[in-house]
CSV table of C-alpha atoms in Angstrom, one decimal:
chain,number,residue,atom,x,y,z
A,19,UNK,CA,-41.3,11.7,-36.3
A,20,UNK,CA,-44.5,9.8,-35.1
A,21,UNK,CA,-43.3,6.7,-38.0
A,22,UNK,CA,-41.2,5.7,-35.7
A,23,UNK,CA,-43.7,5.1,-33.3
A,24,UNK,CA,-46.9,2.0,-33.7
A,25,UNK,CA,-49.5,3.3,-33.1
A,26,UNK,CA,-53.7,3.3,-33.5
A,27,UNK,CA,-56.0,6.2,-34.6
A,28,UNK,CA,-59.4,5.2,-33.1
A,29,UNK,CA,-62.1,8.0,-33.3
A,30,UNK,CA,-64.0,8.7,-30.0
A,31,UNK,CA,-67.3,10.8,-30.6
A,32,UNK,CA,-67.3,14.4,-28.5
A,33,UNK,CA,-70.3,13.2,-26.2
A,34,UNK,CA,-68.5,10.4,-24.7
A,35,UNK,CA,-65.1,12.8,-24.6
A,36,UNK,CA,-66.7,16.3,-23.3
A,37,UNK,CA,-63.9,17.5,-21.3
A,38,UNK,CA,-61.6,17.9,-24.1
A,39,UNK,CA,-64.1,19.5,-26.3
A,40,UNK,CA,-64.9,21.9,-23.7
A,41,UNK,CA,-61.2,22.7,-23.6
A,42,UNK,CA,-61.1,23.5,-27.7
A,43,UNK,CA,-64.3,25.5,-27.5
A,44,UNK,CA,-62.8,27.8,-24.5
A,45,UNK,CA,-60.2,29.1,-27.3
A,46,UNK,CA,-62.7,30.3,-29.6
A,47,UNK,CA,-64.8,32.4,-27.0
A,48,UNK,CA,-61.4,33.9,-25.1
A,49,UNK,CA,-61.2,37.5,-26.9
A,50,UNK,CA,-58.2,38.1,-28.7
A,51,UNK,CA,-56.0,41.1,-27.5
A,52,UNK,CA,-56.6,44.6,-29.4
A,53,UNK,CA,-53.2,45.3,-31.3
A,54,UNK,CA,-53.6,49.0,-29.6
A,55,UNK,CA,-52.7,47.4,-26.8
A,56,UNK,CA,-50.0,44.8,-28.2
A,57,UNK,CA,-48.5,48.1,-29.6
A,58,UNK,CA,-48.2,50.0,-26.1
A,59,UNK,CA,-46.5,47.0,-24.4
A,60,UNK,CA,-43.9,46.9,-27.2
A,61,UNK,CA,-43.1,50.3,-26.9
A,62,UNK,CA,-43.2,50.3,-22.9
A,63,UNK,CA,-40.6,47.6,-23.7
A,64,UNK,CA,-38.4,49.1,-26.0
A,65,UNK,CA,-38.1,52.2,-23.7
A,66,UNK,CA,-37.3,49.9,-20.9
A,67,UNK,CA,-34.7,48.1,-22.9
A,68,UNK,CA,-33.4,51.8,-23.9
A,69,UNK,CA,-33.1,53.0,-20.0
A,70,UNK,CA,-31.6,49.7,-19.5
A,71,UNK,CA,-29.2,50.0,-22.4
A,72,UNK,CA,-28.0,53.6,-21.3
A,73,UNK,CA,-27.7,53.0,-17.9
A,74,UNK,CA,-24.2,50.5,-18.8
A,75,UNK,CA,-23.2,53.7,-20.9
A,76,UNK,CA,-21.4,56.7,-19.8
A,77,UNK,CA,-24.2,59.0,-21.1
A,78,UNK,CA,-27.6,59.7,-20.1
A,79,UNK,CA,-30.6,59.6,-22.4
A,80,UNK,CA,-31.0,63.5,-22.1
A,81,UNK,CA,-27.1,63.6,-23.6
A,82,UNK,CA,-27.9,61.6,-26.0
A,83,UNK,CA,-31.4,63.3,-27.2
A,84,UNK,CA,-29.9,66.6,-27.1
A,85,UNK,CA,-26.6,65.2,-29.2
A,86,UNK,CA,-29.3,63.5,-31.7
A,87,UNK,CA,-31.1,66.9,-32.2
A,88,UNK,CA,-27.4,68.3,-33.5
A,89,UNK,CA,-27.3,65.4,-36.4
A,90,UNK,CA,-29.0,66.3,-39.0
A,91,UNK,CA,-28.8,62.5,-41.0
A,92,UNK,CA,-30.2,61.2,-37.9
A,93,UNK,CA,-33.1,63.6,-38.1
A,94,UNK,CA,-33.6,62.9,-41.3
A,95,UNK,CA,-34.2,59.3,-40.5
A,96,UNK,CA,-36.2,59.6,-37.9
A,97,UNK,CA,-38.4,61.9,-40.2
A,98,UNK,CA,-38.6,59.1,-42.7
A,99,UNK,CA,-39.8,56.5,-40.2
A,100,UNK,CA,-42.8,58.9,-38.5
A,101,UNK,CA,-43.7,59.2,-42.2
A,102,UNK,CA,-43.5,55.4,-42.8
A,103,UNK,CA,-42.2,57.2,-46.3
A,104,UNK,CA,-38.7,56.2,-47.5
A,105,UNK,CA,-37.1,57.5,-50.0
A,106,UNK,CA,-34.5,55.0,-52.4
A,107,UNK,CA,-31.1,56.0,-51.0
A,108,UNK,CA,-28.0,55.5,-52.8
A,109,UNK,CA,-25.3,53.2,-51.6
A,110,UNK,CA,-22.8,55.5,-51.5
A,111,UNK,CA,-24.8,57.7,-49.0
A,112,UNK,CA,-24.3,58.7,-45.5
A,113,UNK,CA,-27.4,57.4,-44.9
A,114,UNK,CA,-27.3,54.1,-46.4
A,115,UNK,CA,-26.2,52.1,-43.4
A,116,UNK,CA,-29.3,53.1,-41.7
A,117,UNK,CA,-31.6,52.5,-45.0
A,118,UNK,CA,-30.7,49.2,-45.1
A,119,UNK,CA,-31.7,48.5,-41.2
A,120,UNK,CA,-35.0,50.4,-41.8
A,121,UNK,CA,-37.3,47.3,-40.5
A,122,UNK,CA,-35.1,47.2,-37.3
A,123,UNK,CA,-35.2,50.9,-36.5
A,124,UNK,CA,-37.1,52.3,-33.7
A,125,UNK,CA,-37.3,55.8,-31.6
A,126,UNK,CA,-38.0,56.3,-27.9
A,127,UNK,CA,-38.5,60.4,-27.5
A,128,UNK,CA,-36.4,61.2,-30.4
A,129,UNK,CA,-33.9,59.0,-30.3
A,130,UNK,CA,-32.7,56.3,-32.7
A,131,UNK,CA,-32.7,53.2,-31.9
A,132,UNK,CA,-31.7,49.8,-34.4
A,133,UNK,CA,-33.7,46.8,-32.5
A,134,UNK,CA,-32.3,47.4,-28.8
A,135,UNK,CA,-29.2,49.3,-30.0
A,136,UNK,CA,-28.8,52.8,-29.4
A,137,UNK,CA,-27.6,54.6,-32.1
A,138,UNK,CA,-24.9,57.2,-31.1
A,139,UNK,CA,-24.3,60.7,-32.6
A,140,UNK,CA,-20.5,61.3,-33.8
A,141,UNK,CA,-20.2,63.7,-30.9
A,142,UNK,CA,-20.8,60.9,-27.9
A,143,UNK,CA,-19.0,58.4,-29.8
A,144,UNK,CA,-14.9,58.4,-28.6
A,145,UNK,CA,-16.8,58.7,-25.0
A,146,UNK,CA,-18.6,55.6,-25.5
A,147,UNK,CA,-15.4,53.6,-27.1
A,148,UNK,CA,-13.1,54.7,-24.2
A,149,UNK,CA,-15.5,53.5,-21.3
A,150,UNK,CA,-16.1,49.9,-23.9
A,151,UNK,CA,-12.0,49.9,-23.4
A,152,UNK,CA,-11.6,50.8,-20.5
A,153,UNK,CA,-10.8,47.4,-18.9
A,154,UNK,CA,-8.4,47.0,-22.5
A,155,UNK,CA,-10.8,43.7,-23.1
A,156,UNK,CA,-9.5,43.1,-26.8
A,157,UNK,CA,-10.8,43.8,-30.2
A,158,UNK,CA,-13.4,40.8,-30.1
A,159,UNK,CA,-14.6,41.2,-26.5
A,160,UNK,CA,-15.1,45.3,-27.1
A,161,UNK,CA,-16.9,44.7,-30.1
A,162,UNK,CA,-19.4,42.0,-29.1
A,163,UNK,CA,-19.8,44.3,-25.7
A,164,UNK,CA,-20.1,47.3,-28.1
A,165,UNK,CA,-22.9,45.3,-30.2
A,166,UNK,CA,-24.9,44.5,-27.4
A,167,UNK,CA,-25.8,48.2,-26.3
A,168,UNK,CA,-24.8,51.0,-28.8
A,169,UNK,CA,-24.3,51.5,-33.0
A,170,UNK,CA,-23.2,53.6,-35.4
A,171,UNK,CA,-22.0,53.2,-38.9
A,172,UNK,CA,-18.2,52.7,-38.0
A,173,UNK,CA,-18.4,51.1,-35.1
A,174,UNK,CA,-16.0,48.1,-35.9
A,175,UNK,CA,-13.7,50.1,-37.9
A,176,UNK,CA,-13.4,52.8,-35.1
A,177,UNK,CA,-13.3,49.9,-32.6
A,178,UNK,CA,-10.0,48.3,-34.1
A,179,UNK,CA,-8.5,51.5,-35.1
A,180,UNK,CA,-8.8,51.9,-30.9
A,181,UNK,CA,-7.3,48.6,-30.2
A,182,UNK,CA,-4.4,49.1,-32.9
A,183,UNK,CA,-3.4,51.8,-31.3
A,184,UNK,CA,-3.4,50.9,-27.2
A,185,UNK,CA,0.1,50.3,-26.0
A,186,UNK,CA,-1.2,48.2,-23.4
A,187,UNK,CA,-3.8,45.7,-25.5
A,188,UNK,CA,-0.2,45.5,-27.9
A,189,UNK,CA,1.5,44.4,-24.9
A,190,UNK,CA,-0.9,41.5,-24.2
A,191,UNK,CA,-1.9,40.5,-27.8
A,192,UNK,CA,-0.8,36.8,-28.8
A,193,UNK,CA,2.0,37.3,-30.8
A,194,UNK,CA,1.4,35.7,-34.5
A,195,UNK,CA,4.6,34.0,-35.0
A,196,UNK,CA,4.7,31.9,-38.0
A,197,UNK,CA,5.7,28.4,-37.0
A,198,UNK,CA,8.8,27.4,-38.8
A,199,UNK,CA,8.2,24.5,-41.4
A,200,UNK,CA,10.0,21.8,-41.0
A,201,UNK,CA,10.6,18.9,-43.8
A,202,UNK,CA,10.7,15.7,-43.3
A,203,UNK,CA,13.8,14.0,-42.9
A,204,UNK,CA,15.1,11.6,-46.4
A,205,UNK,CA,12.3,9.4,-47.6
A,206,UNK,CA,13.1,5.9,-46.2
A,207,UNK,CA,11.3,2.9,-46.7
A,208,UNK,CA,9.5,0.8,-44.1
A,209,UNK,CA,11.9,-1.7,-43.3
A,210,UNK,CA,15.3,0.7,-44.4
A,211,UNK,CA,16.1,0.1,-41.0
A,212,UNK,CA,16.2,-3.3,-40.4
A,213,UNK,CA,19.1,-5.8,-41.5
A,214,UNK,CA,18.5,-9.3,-42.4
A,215,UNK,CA,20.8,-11.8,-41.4
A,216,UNK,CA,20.6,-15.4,-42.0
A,217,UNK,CA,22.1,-18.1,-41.3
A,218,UNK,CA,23.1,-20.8,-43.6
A,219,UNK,CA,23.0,-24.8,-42.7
């Protein structure tokens, strides 16, 4: 970046320059901030973004903490993250989906959480999807909305299985008709349609 710039490097001793030197040296002597309390404001903002997140849903954090507490894969998980102690899960588990988000997972009083998604037991879930379809948005629009605020293992597949199935979102769907294909007419040449006439002398 700077090539394409001419430029000079001229070195200017620090007791003819103070102020800036001053300015470097302020850096060292400001005290860094203990990670005790780096830690607190992350979790005072992940519960914030977890209030926030339930508020746009049609259950309350108590629904959902007393739903988790019924789920025992959930619980499981949650165990497995207090106990920083994960155990090598096989793909074909029920708990898979969640192994292979472990970094992102977090929990605010009990409950799961995958970076600012709230995770949703099975019970809550047809709740959550009819009030994400409630204004019949589309398959797209519902699941981006649906990605911003909730998860669970089968969201998209439970999301179009929704949409599939509305009479009304049929009704307004673009319709996929194939466009006909046409051939082009007979080849002709570039000057087929010309005649050339001449006259003799």
């Amino acid at each position: 970046m700077l090539l394409n710039y001419d430029f000079a490097i001229e070195y200017i001793n620090t007791k003819d320059f103070g102020q800036v030197d001053a300015l470097s040296r302020l850096i060292t002597s400001h005290s860094s901030t203990p990670e005790d309390y780096v830690i607190a404001n992350v979790d005072v903002d992940v519960t914030a973004e977890f209030i926030e997140n339930c508020r746009q849903l049609p259950v309350s954090t108590e629904t959902i903490r007393t739903a988790t507490k019924d789920v025992h894969a959930i619980n499981k998980i949650i165990d497995y993250m207090k106990s920083r102690n994960w155990p090598k899960i096989d793909r074909n588990s029920s708990l898979w989906h969640y192994y292979n988000r472990r970094d992102t997972l977090t929990t605010v009083e009990d409950r799961l959480l995958t970076a600012s998604r709230i995770v949703i037991p099975r019970s809550l879930q047809r709740r959550v999807l009819h009030t994400l379809h409630k204004a019949h948005p589309g398959q797209t629009r519902m699941k981006m909305l649906a990605r911003s605020y909730v998860y669970w293992p089968t969201l998209d597949n439970d999301i179009e299985q929704l949409v599939r199935n509305c009479n009304k979102c049929a009704s307004v769907a673009k319709d996929h008709v194939k466009a006909k294909l046409c051939s082009w007419p007979n080849q002709t040449l570039h000057g087929s349609a010309y005649t050339l006439t001449s006259q003799d002398p």
